[in-house]
Each structure stands twice: as C-alpha cells, then as structure tokens.
Short mmCIF file of N, CA, C and O in Angstrom, two decimals:
data_model
loop_
_atom_site.label_atom_id
_atom_site.label_comp_id
_atom_site.label_asym_id
_atom_site.label_seq_id
_atom_site.Cartn_x
_atom_site.Cartn_y
_atom_site.Cartn_z
N MET A 1 0.56 -1.02 -0.24
CA MET A 1 0.12 0.06 -0.09
C MET A 1 0.91 1.35 -0.02
O MET A 1 0.45 2.15 -0.57
N LYS A 2 1.82 1.35 0.66
CA LYS A 2 3.05 2.52 0.87
C LYS A 2 3.43 2.34 -0.79
O LYS A 2 3.76 3.99 -1.03
N ARG A 3 3.61 1.59 -1.41
CA ARG A 3 4.31 1.95 -2.78
C ARG A 3 3.42 1.98 -3.81
O ARG A 3 3.51 3.01 -4.58
N PHE A 4 1.86 2.07 -3.54
CA PHE A 4 0.87 2.82 -4.50
C PHE A 4 0.86 4.08 -3.95
O PHE A 4 1.02 4.80 -5.00
N LYS A 5 0.72 4.35 -2.68
CA LYS A 5 0.52 5.97 -2.34
C LYS A 5 1.81 6.71 -2.84
O LYS A 5 1.80 7.73 -3.51
N ALA A 6 3.13 6.11 -2.85
CA ALA A 6 4.23 6.52 -3.15
C ALA A 6 4.15 6.75 -4.62
O ALA A 6 4.59 7.89 -5.37
N PHE A 7 3.74 5.99 -5.65
CA PHE A 7 3.35 6.10 -6.93
C PHE A 7 2.52 7.07 -7.32
O PHE A 7 2.78 7.93 -8.07
N ILE A 8 1.32 7.25 -6.57
CA ILE A 8 0.40 8.29 -7.01
C ILE A 8 0.96 9.59 -6.59
O ILE A 8 0.61 10.76 -7.57
N LYS A 9 1.67 9.59 -5.60
CA LYS A 9 2.24 10.82 -5.51
C LYS A 9 3.20 11.45 -6.60
O LYS A 9 3.14 12.69 -7.16
N ILE A 10 3.93 10.22 -7.10
CA ILE A 10 5.02 10.81 -8.21
C ILE A 10 3.82 11.12 -9.70
O ILE A 10 4.44 12.14 -10.33
N ILE A 11 2.92 10.59 -9.94
CA ILE A 11 2.22 10.58 -11.14
C ILE A 11 1.19 11.52 -11.10
O ILE A 11 0.14 12.00 -12.01
N PHE A 12 0.81 11.89 -9.84
CA PHE A 12 -0.26 12.99 -9.75
C PHE A 12 -0.01 14.31 -10.60
O PHE A 12 -0.96 14.57 -11.11
N PRO A 13 1.25 14.86 -10.72
CA PRO A 13 1.13 15.91 -11.69
C PRO A 13 0.71 15.65 -13.15
O PRO A 13 0.23 16.61 -13.82
N GLN A 14 1.11 14.60 -13.77
CA GLN A 14 0.69 14.05 -14.97
C GLN A 14 -0.74 14.04 -15.15
O GLN A 14 -1.39 14.01 -16.23
N VAL A 15 -1.01 13.13 -13.73
CA VAL A 15 -2.98 12.91 -14.09
C VAL A 15 -3.80 14.10 -14.07
O VAL A 15 -4.34 14.27 -15.08
N ILE A 16 -3.08 15.18 -13.43
CA ILE A 16 -3.83 16.58 -13.33
C ILE A 16 -3.77 17.30 -15.12
O ILE A 16 -4.80 17.70 -15.54
N SER A 17 -2.72 17.08 -15.34
CA SER A 17 -2.29 17.75 -16.75
C SER A 17 -2.87 17.18 -17.46
O SER A 17 -3.92 17.64 -18.73
N VAL A 18 -3.17 15.69 -17.85
CA VAL A 18 -3.78 15.01 -18.84
C VAL A 18 -5.31 15.20 -18.50
O VAL A 18 -6.17 15.43 -19.53
N ALA A 19 -5.80 15.41 -17.08
CA ALA A 19 -7.31 15.57 -17.24
C ALA A 19 -7.34 16.89 -17.59
O ALA A 19 -8.72 17.11 -18.27
N ASN A 20 -6.84 17.94 -17.23
CA ASN A 20 -6.59 19.28 -18.13
C ASN A 20 -6.91 19.32 -19.53
O ASN A 20 -7.91 19.97 -20.15
N VAL A 21 -6.24 18.77 -19.79
CA VAL A 21 -5.94 18.43 -21.50
C VAL A 21 -6.99 17.96 -22.02
O VAL A 21 -7.54 18.21 -23.05
N LEU A 22 -7.62 16.96 -21.41
CA LEU A 22 -9.06 16.19 -21.60
C LEU A 22 -10.23 16.98 -21.97
O LEU A 22 -10.96 17.01 -22.46
N ILE A 23 -10.02 17.97 -20.92
CA ILE A 23 -11.49 18.96 -20.66
C ILE A 23 -11.34 20.06 -21.74
O ILE A 23 -12.48 20.35 -22.09
N VAL A 24 -10.08 20.54 -21.92
CA VAL A 24 -10.10 21.70 -23.20
C VAL A 24 -10.22 20.77 -24.19
O VAL A 24 -11.20 21.34 -24.94
N PHE A 25 -9.99 19.61 -24.53
CA PHE A 25 -10.45 18.76 -25.74
C PHE A 25 -12.00 18.56 -26.07
O PHE A 25 -12.45 18.71 -27.18
N ALA A 26 -12.50 18.23 -24.77
CA ALA A 26 -13.87 17.95 -25.02
C ALA A 26 -14.40 19.24 -25.31
O ALA A 26 -15.61 19.28 -25.70
N SER A 27 -14.12 20.46 -24.30
CA SER A 27 -15.04 21.60 -24.67
C SER A 27 -14.86 22.07 -25.97
O SER A 27 -15.80 22.64 -26.42
N LEU A 28 -13.73 22.29 -26.68
CA LEU A 28 -13.45 22.51 -27.91
C LEU A 28 -14.40 21.62 -29.08
O LEU A 28 -15.11 22.07 -29.99
N PHE A 29 -14.51 20.17 -28.71
CA PHE A 29 -15.49 19.12 -29.53
C PHE A 29 -16.82 19.94 -29.34
O PHE A 29 -17.43 19.82 -30.22
N PHE A 30 -17.25 20.18 -28.07
CA PHE A 30 -18.59 20.40 -28.10
C PHE A 30 -18.93 22.08 -28.45
O PHE A 30 -20.31 22.06 -28.63
N LEU A 31 -18.28 22.74 -28.29
CA LEU A 31 -18.58 24.21 -28.66
C LEU A 31 -18.43 24.19 -29.94
O LEU A 31 -19.30 25.10 -30.67
N PHE A 32 -17.71 23.43 -30.75
CA PHE A 32 -17.77 23.65 -32.21
C PHE A 32 -18.62 22.52 -33.14
O PHE A 32 -18.43 22.44 -34.08
N GLU A 33 -18.88 22.02 -32.25
CA GLU A 33 -20.00 20.93 -32.51
C GLU A 33 -19.20 20.10 -33.44
O GLU A 33 -19.91 19.73 -34.77
N LEU A 34 -18.04 19.27 -33.10
CA LEU A 34 -17.42 18.24 -33.92
C LEU A 34 -18.17 17.12 -33.79
O LEU A 34 -18.67 16.99 -32.60
N PRO A 35 -17.92 16.23 -34.67
CA PRO A 35 -18.33 14.76 -34.51
C PRO A 35 -17.85 14.14 -33.20
O PRO A 35 -16.86 14.17 -32.95
N LYS A 36 -18.69 13.31 -32.61
CA LYS A 36 -18.35 12.64 -31.36
C LYS A 36 -17.61 11.43 -31.45
O LYS A 36 -16.82 11.30 -30.84
N GLN A 37 -17.68 10.87 -32.75
CA GLN A 37 -16.62 9.69 -33.10
C GLN A 37 -15.08 10.10 -33.25
O GLN A 37 -14.31 9.43 -32.68
N VAL A 38 -15.02 11.39 -33.50
CA VAL A 38 -13.76 11.94 -33.50
C VAL A 38 -13.33 12.28 -32.31
O VAL A 38 -12.10 11.95 -31.90
N PHE A 39 -14.35 12.76 -31.50
CA PHE A 39 -14.10 12.83 -30.06
C PHE A 39 -13.23 11.66 -29.25
O PHE A 39 -12.28 11.59 -28.30
N PHE A 40 -14.20 10.54 -29.39
CA PHE A 40 -14.06 9.38 -28.79
C PHE A 40 -12.58 8.87 -29.22
O PHE A 40 -12.00 7.91 -28.27
N MET A 41 -12.54 9.02 -30.61
CA MET A 41 -11.13 8.10 -31.03
C MET A 41 -9.88 9.06 -30.25
O MET A 41 -9.16 8.61 -30.14
N GLY A 42 -10.16 10.51 -30.50
CA GLY A 42 -9.22 11.14 -29.63
C GLY A 42 -8.86 10.96 -28.15
O GLY A 42 -7.54 10.72 -27.78
N LEU A 43 -9.95 10.62 -27.46
CA LEU A 43 -10.07 10.16 -26.33
C LEU A 43 -9.45 8.91 -26.00
O LEU A 43 -8.56 8.77 -25.16
N GLU A 44 -9.62 8.19 -27.10
CA GLU A 44 -9.03 6.51 -26.99
C GLU A 44 -7.63 6.61 -27.18
O GLU A 44 -6.34 5.75 -26.48
N ILE A 45 -7.07 7.59 -27.97
CA ILE A 45 -5.51 7.49 -28.47
C ILE A 45 -4.95 8.24 -27.18
O ILE A 45 -3.79 7.75 -26.69
N VAL A 46 -5.57 9.45 -26.55
CA VAL A 46 -4.90 9.97 -25.66
C VAL A 46 -4.76 9.26 -24.22
O VAL A 46 -3.74 9.00 -23.73
N GLY A 47 -5.87 8.40 -24.02
CA GLY A 47 -5.86 7.35 -23.04
C GLY A 47 -4.93 6.11 -23.07
O GLY A 47 -4.14 5.71 -22.27
N PHE A 48 -4.56 5.46 -24.43
CA PHE A 48 -3.79 4.59 -24.47
C PHE A 48 -2.31 5.33 -24.41
O PHE A 48 -1.81 4.18 -23.58
N LEU A 49 -1.81 6.40 -24.74
CA LEU A 49 -0.82 7.01 -24.66
C LEU A 49 -0.58 7.39 -23.04
O LEU A 49 0.60 7.09 -22.43
N PHE A 50 -1.79 7.64 -22.45
CA PHE A 50 -1.71 7.94 -21.10
C PHE A 50 -1.07 6.59 -20.29
O PHE A 50 -0.41 6.76 -19.41
N LEU A 51 -1.69 5.43 -20.28
CA LEU A 51 -1.55 4.01 -19.49
C LEU A 51 -0.36 3.58 -20.26
O LEU A 51 0.49 3.15 -19.08
N THR A 52 0.29 3.83 -21.17
CA THR A 52 1.61 3.36 -21.74
C THR A 52 2.59 4.15 -21.08
O THR A 52 3.50 3.64 -20.56
N THR A 53 2.29 5.57 -20.67
CA THR A 53 3.34 6.32 -20.12
C THR A 53 3.08 5.83 -18.45
O THR A 53 4.17 5.86 -18.07
N LEU A 54 1.93 5.81 -17.99
CA LEU A 54 2.05 5.26 -16.74
C LEU A 54 2.51 3.94 -16.30
O LEU A 54 3.41 3.90 -15.47
N GLY A 55 2.83 2.97 -17.12
CA GLY A 55 3.28 1.94 -17.23
C GLY A 55 4.82 1.74 -17.11
O GLY A 55 5.39 1.41 -16.38
N PHE A 56 5.23 2.95 -18.03
CA PHE A 56 6.48 3.22 -18.15
C PHE A 56 6.81 4.02 -16.63
O PHE A 56 8.02 3.59 -16.48
N TYR A 57 6.26 4.88 -16.09
CA TYR A 57 6.56 5.73 -15.04
C TYR A 57 6.64 4.37 -13.68
O TYR A 57 7.35 4.34 -12.74
N TYR A 58 5.68 3.56 -13.94
CA TYR A 58 5.57 2.28 -12.76
C TYR A 58 6.53 1.26 -12.81
O TYR A 58 7.12 1.09 -11.78
N TRP A 59 7.37 1.11 -14.00
CA TRP A 59 8.40 0.57 -14.29
C TRP A 59 9.53 0.80 -13.72
O TRP A 59 10.23 0.54 -13.03
N ASN A 60 9.84 2.19 -14.05
CA ASN A 60 10.84 2.98 -13.31
C ASN A 60 11.06 3.40 -12.15
O ASN A 60 12.00 3.13 -11.17
N PHE A 61 9.35 3.44 -11.42
CA PHE A 61 9.51 3.58 -10.12
C PHE A 61 9.75 2.31 -9.21
O PHE A 61 10.43 2.21 -8.23
N LYS A 62 8.97 1.07 -9.69
CA LYS A 62 9.63 -0.14 -9.21
C LYS A 62 10.72 -0.34 -9.21
O LYS A 62 11.57 -0.72 -8.02
N LYS A 63 11.67 -0.17 -10.26
CA LYS A 63 13.15 -0.29 -10.36
C LYS A 63 13.97 0.59 -9.30
O LYS A 63 14.76 0.22 -8.62
N LYS A 64 13.57 1.92 -8.69
CA LYS A 64 14.13 2.68 -8.10
C LYS A 64 14.18 2.02 -6.88
O LYS A 64 14.64 2.24 -5.92
N ILE A 65 12.76 1.68 -6.34
CA ILE A 65 12.27 1.01 -5.18
C ILE A 65 13.27 0.02 -4.65
O ILE A 65 13.60 -0.35 -3.98
N ASP A 66 13.33 -0.94 -5.73
CA ASP A 66 14.01 -2.27 -5.56
C ASP A 66 15.56 -2.00 -5.50
O ASP A 66 16.18 -2.58 -4.50
N LEU A 67 15.97 -0.87 -6.05
CA LEU A 67 17.33 -0.51 -6.07
C LEU A 67 17.77 0.05 -4.46
O LEU A 67 18.42 -0.52 -3.98
N LYS A 68 16.74 0.89 -4.09
CA LYS A 68 16.67 1.24 -2.35
C LYS A 68 16.86 0.03 -1.85
O LYS A 68 17.50 0.19 -0.51
N GLU A 69 15.94 -0.60 -2.25
CA GLU A 69 15.55 -1.95 -1.25
C GLU A 69 17.30 -2.63 -0.95
O GLU A 69 17.68 -3.34 -0.04
N GLU A 70 17.80 -3.05 -2.27
CA GLU A 70 18.87 -3.80 -2.46
C GLU A 70 20.03 -3.26 -1.87
O GLU A 70 20.83 -3.85 -1.02
N ASN A 71 19.95 -1.77 -1.60
CA ASN A 71 20.99 -1.03 -1.46
C ASN A 71 20.72 -0.93 0.06
O ASN A 71 22.17 -0.94 0.70
N GLN A 72 19.95 -0.91 0.61
CA GLN A 72 20.11 -1.01 2.05
C GLN A 72 20.19 -2.22 2.79
O GLN A 72 20.84 -2.32 3.63
N THR A 73 19.90 -3.18 1.99
CA THR A 73 20.60 -4.75 2.29
C THR A 73 21.87 -4.74 2.09
O THR A 73 22.60 -5.20 3.24
N LEU A 74 22.55 -4.16 1.15
CA LEU A 74 23.81 -4.17 1.12
C LEU A 74 24.46 -3.25 2.18
O LEU A 74 25.76 -3.74 2.63
N LEU A 75 24.04 -2.16 2.35
CA LEU A 75 24.61 -1.39 3.57
C LEU A 75 24.55 -2.08 5.09
O LEU A 75 25.41 -2.03 5.63
N THR A 76 23.49 -2.84 5.27
CA THR A 76 23.16 -3.43 6.64
C THR A 76 24.11 -4.72 6.64
O THR A 76 25.02 -4.98 7.69
N GLU A 77 24.62 -5.34 5.63
CA GLU A 77 25.63 -6.27 5.36
C GLU A 77 26.88 -6.09 5.46
O GLU A 77 27.56 -6.51 6.20
N ASN A 78 27.21 -4.91 4.85
CA ASN A 78 28.38 -4.41 5.07
C ASN A 78 28.62 -3.72 6.53
O ASN A 78 30.00 -4.04 6.80
N GLU A 79 27.81 -3.24 6.90
CA GLU A 79 28.03 -2.94 8.58
C GLU A 79 28.42 -4.28 9.58
O GLU A 79 29.24 -4.07 10.44
N ALA A 80 27.44 -5.14 8.90
CA ALA A 80 27.78 -6.62 9.57
C ALA A 80 29.09 -7.16 9.52
O ALA A 80 29.87 -7.59 10.39
N LEU A 81 29.51 -7.14 8.47
CA LEU A 81 30.79 -7.12 7.72
C LEU A 81 31.88 -6.53 8.52
O LEU A 81 32.89 -6.97 9.27
N LYS A 82 31.90 -5.24 8.61
CA LYS A 82 32.69 -4.15 9.37
C LYS A 82 32.89 -4.84 10.97
O LYS A 82 33.91 -4.91 11.04
N ARG A 83 31.82 -5.13 11.58
CA ARG A 83 31.57 -5.24 12.86
C ARG A 83 32.39 -6.66 12.86
O ARG A 83 33.21 -6.97 13.71
N ARG A 84 32.06 -7.76 11.78
CA ARG A 84 32.84 -8.92 12.17
C ARG A 84 34.01 -8.82 12.32
O ARG A 84 35.55 -9.51 13.06
N ILE A 85 34.65 -7.88 11.22
CA ILE A 85 36.20 -7.74 10.83
C ILE A 85 36.93 -7.00 11.97
O ILE A 85 38.04 -7.54 12.31
N LEU A 86 36.15 -6.24 12.57
CA LEU A 86 36.82 -5.35 13.73
C LEU A 86 36.99 -6.42 15.26
O LEU A 86 37.93 -6.66 15.80
N GLU A 87 35.72 -7.39 15.08
CA GLU A 87 35.63 -8.13 16.05
C GLU A 87 37.09 -9.52 15.97
O GLU A 87 37.62 -9.68 16.82
N GLU A 88 37.31 -9.76 14.86
CA GLU A 88 38.46 -10.86 14.53
C GLU A 88 39.61 -9.97 14.70
O GLU A 88 40.70 -10.61 15.51
N LYS A 89 39.53 -8.67 14.25
CA LYS A 89 40.91 -7.66 14.39
C LYS A 89 41.54 -7.82 16.01
O LYS A 89 42.66 -7.86 16.43
N SER A 90 40.54 -7.48 16.99
CA SER A 90 40.57 -7.46 18.42
C SER A 90 40.66 -8.63 18.83
O SER A 90 41.76 -8.75 19.73
N ASN A 91 40.43 -9.95 18.54
CA ASN A 91 40.76 -11.05 19.10
C ASN A 91 41.87 -11.59 18.46
O ASN A 91 42.82 -12.08 19.26
N ILE A 92 42.72 -11.16 17.50
CA ILE A 92 44.14 -11.51 16.99
C ILE A 92 44.77 -10.64 17.70
O ILE A 92 45.76 -10.86 18.62
N GLN A 93 44.60 -9.42 17.86
CA GLN A 93 45.30 -8.36 18.94
C GLN A 93 45.43 -9.07 20.26
O GLN A 93 46.61 -9.01 21.01
N GLU A 94 44.31 -9.33 20.84
CA GLU A 94 44.42 -9.81 22.09
C GLU A 94 45.28 -11.42 22.50
O GLU A 94 46.13 -11.38 23.04
N TYR A 95 45.09 -11.99 21.25
CA TYR A 95 45.73 -13.44 21.41
C TYR A 95 47.34 -13.07 21.12
O TYR A 95 48.15 -13.39 21.81
N PHE A 96 47.91 -11.85 20.40
CA PHE A 96 49.23 -11.70 20.08
C PHE A 96 49.98 -11.01 21.62
O PHE A 96 50.57 -11.59 21.80
N ILE A 97 48.91 -10.07 21.86
CA ILE A 97 49.56 -9.63 23.09
C ILE A 97 49.55 -10.67 24.40
O ILE A 97 50.50 -10.77 25.35
N MET A 98 48.45 -11.67 24.43
CA MET A 98 48.73 -12.67 25.55
C MET A 98 49.82 -13.63 25.31
O MET A 98 50.77 -13.85 25.91
N TRP A 99 50.22 -13.79 23.83
CA TRP A 99 51.42 -14.98 23.66
C TRP A 99 52.88 -14.26 23.97
O TRP A 99 53.45 -14.39 24.45
N LEU A 100 52.60 -12.64 23.69
CA LEU A 100 53.73 -12.09 24.03
C LEU A 100 54.04 -11.95 25.23
O LEU A 100 55.40 -12.26 25.88
N HIS A 101 53.30 -12.05 26.21
CA HIS A 101 53.44 -11.87 27.65
C HIS A 101 53.93 -13.40 27.92
O HIS A 101 54.72 -13.63 28.82
N GLN A 102 53.03 -14.40 27.47
CA GLN A 102 53.46 -15.89 28.01
C GLN A 102 54.92 -16.02 27.55
O GLN A 102 55.93 -16.51 28.07
N MET A 103 55.68 -15.53 26.42
CA MET A 103 57.10 -15.42 26.11
C MET A 103 58.04 -14.93 27.00
O MET A 103 58.86 -15.12 27.05
N LYS A 104 57.78 -13.64 27.52
CA LYS A 104 58.44 -12.96 28.46
C LYS A 104 58.95 -13.67 29.68
O LYS A 104 59.65 -13.60 30.24
N THR A 105 57.76 -14.56 29.92
CA THR A 105 58.46 -15.42 31.25
C THR A 105 59.51 -16.22 31.13
O THR A 105 60.18 -16.44 31.82
N PRO A 106 59.47 -17.09 30.12
CA PRO A 106 60.50 -17.92 29.75
C PRO A 106 61.81 -16.98 29.56
O PRO A 106 62.92 -17.57 29.88
N ILE A 107 61.68 -16.14 28.94
CA ILE A 107 62.92 -15.03 28.31
C ILE A 107 63.45 -14.58 29.72
O ILE A 107 64.82 -14.69 29.94
N THR A 108 62.45 -14.47 30.50
CA THR A 108 63.03 -13.61 32.09
C THR A 108 63.93 -14.85 32.65
O THR A 108 64.65 -14.77 33.33
N ALA A 109 63.14 -16.24 32.99
CA ALA A 109 63.69 -17.44 33.50
C ALA A 109 65.27 -17.53 33.09
O ALA A 109 66.02 -17.87 33.79
N ALA A 110 65.37 -17.78 31.50
CA ALA A 110 66.77 -17.96 31.01
C ALA A 110 67.59 -16.53 31.47
O ALA A 110 68.75 -16.97 31.53
N LYS A 111 66.92 -15.40 31.39
CA LYS A 111 68.08 -14.35 31.86
C LYS A 111 68.61 -14.74 33.08
O LYS A 111 69.69 -14.31 33.69
N LEU A 112 67.77 -14.81 33.96
CA LEU A 112 68.24 -14.90 35.46
C LEU A 112 69.01 -16.10 35.75
O LEU A 112 69.85 -16.10 36.28
N THR A 113 68.74 -17.33 34.67
CA THR A 113 69.69 -18.22 34.89
C THR A 113 71.02 -18.24 34.26
O THR A 113 71.97 -18.57 34.88
N THR A 114 71.10 -17.20 33.26
CA THR A 114 72.47 -16.91 32.52
C THR A 114 73.16 -15.82 33.87
O THR A 114 74.46 -15.96 33.86
N GLU A 115 72.43 -15.17 34.82
CA GLU A 115 73.35 -14.06 35.30
C GLU A 115 73.65 -14.72 36.47
O GLU A 115 74.60 -14.35 36.99
N MET A 116 73.06 -16.09 36.88
CA MET A 116 73.72 -16.57 37.64
C MET A 116 75.12 -17.45 37.62
O MET A 116 75.90 -17.59 38.04
N ASN A 117 75.22 -17.76 36.20
CA ASN A 117 76.31 -18.21 35.60
C ASN A 117 77.09 -16.97 35.01
O ASN A 117 76.95 -17.49 33.47
N LYS A 118 77.60 -16.40 35.29
CA LYS A 118 78.29 -15.21 34.81
C LYS A 118 79.77 -15.46 34.12
O LYS A 118 80.22 -14.97 33.16
N SER A 119 80.33 -16.79 34.62
CA SER A 119 81.61 -17.06 34.18
C SER A 119 81.98 -17.45 32.91
O SER A 119 82.75 -16.90 32.35
N SER A 120 81.00 -18.42 32.29
CA SER A 120 81.52 -18.85 30.85
C SER A 120 81.11 -18.00 29.91
O SER A 120 80.27 -16.95 29.80
N ASP A 121 82.05 -18.21 28.79
CA ASP A 121 81.66 -17.03 27.74
C ASP A 121 80.60 -17.78 26.59
O ASP A 121 79.63 -16.65 26.28
N GLU A 122 80.12 -18.90 27.02
CA GLU A 122 79.05 -19.25 26.57
C GLU A 122 77.55 -18.29 27.07
O GLU A 122 76.54 -18.26 26.28
N MET A 123 77.76 -18.32 28.52
CA MET A 123 76.67 -17.72 28.96
C MET A 123 76.63 -16.24 28.32
O MET A 123 75.61 -15.67 28.31
N LYS A 124 77.91 -15.72 27.96
CA LYS A 124 77.74 -14.07 28.00
C LYS A 124 76.90 -14.14 26.52
O LYS A 124 76.13 -13.17 26.19
N ILE A 125 77.42 -14.93 25.62
CA ILE A 125 76.67 -15.17 24.14
C ILE A 125 75.03 -15.47 24.29
O ILE A 125 74.19 -14.39 23.79
N ILE A 126 74.85 -16.16 25.19
CA ILE A 126 73.33 -16.57 25.44
C ILE A 126 72.65 -15.38 25.96
O ILE A 126 71.80 -14.88 25.57
N ARG A 127 73.24 -14.66 27.18
CA ARG A 127 72.85 -13.34 27.68
C ARG A 127 72.57 -12.42 26.49
O ARG A 127 71.36 -11.54 26.40
N LYS A 128 73.56 -12.14 25.54
CA LYS A 128 73.57 -11.24 24.49
C LYS A 128 72.39 -11.37 23.89
O LYS A 128 71.58 -10.64 23.45
N ASN A 129 71.83 -13.07 23.36
CA ASN A 129 70.92 -13.23 22.46
C ASN A 129 69.89 -13.35 23.27
O ASN A 129 68.54 -12.78 22.67
N LEU A 130 69.65 -13.43 24.36
CA LEU A 130 68.31 -13.28 25.34
C LEU A 130 67.88 -11.57 25.22
O LEU A 130 66.89 -11.10 25.15
N MET A 131 69.16 -10.73 25.27
CA MET A 131 68.88 -9.46 25.26
C MET A 131 68.17 -8.89 23.72
O MET A 131 67.12 -8.33 23.84
N TYR A 132 68.76 -9.56 22.94
CA TYR A 132 68.16 -9.38 21.49
C TYR A 132 66.63 -9.71 21.65
O TYR A 132 65.69 -9.26 21.09
N ILE A 133 66.46 -10.89 21.83
CA ILE A 133 64.84 -11.66 21.85
C ILE A 133 64.00 -10.62 22.90
O ILE A 133 63.10 -10.52 22.53
N GLU A 134 64.48 -10.34 24.12
CA GLU A 134 63.58 -9.41 24.78
C GLU A 134 63.43 -8.05 24.09
O GLU A 134 62.25 -7.74 24.11
N ASP A 135 64.25 -7.59 23.48
CA ASP A 135 63.98 -6.26 22.82
C ASP A 135 63.14 -6.34 21.84
O ASP A 135 62.23 -5.36 21.57
N TYR A 136 63.29 -7.63 21.00
CA TYR A 136 62.20 -8.00 19.99
C TYR A 136 61.02 -7.95 20.26
O TYR A 136 59.87 -7.58 19.83
N SER A 137 60.95 -8.76 21.34
CA SER A 137 59.47 -9.00 21.90
C SER A 137 58.61 -7.74 22.50
O SER A 137 57.54 -7.64 22.66
N ASN A 138 59.65 -6.87 23.39
CA ASN A 138 59.27 -5.39 23.79
C ASN A 138 58.38 -4.55 22.51
O ASN A 138 57.79 -3.75 22.68
N MET A 139 59.55 -4.67 21.56
CA MET A 139 59.20 -3.82 20.33
C MET A 139 57.97 -4.66 19.86
O MET A 139 57.07 -3.69 19.15
N ALA A 140 57.60 -5.56 19.83
CA ALA A 140 56.26 -6.47 19.24
C ALA A 140 55.38 -5.99 20.19
O ALA A 140 54.15 -5.78 19.93
N LEU A 141 55.45 -6.01 21.59
CA LEU A 141 54.49 -5.73 22.55
C LEU A 141 53.95 -4.01 22.44
O LEU A 141 52.84 -3.95 22.52
N SER A 142 54.90 -3.19 21.83
CA SER A 142 54.50 -2.08 21.70
C SER A 142 54.12 -1.91 20.76
O SER A 142 53.53 -0.42 20.37
N TYR A 143 53.63 -2.53 19.50
CA TYR A 143 53.27 -2.27 18.44
C TYR A 143 51.86 -2.22 18.48
O TYR A 143 50.93 -1.54 18.20
#
C-alpha cells in the first residue's frame, strides 16, 4: 500500500495535466459541434498513450524502489561485515598480546639463569641473544 501511495504522489501532476488537456479537448469538440466519433477516437488515443506512459513510470518507480531496498540490504550486510572484521582483529590483537606476555616468562627465567652463571663465555653469548629476544618482544608488544 505504501508503494501505491508513493507512486500516486509521483504521477499526480501528470494525471492532473492529462485531465486538464481532456477537459479542453472535450470543450472544443462540444463548442464547435464536431463529430462525437472523432472525440472518442482522440480520447482513446490519449488514454492509450497515457496508460503506456503510466506503465513506463511504474516500471521506473518499481526499479528505483527495488534498488533502494537492495542498497539498504547491502549497507546492512556491509556494517555487519565491518563489525565482524573489527571483532576478529581485536581477537587477534588480544591473542598476540597474550602470547607475547607468555613468551616474556621463559625469557626472564633464562635471563636469570644466565646471570647466575656469569663466568662462561657461552653464557655471555646466551645473555646477549636473550637481550635481543627481549628487545624484539618488547618492540612487538609496543606495536
């Protein structure tokens, strides 16, 4: 029913215009006493053209309404997709942060172990590499 009312609002000016033309057309025929057959033939031609035009208007109107509905559906789906992507991104970020914090525990334990055994050269190398690993994990954590 809403579609019908909206369509009537669109074609109302055309209906009024055609009605006015038909009134003038009828007035001229009756004032000049022209044959009624010619009047009815003209009325049929104008009626046919007007109904054809209304059909075209309705086709365009229906096409626009369908496009608006499809557009609204796509916008709704797009918003849902954006929310899902943001949620997935947030989940990945939370997982990454948790993983980094979990990695810092063994790094710290290894660092403490190497500090207890300061004497060997291998421990110095391990400490140096642990420092690099810790720096890289801190860099990733700050990202």
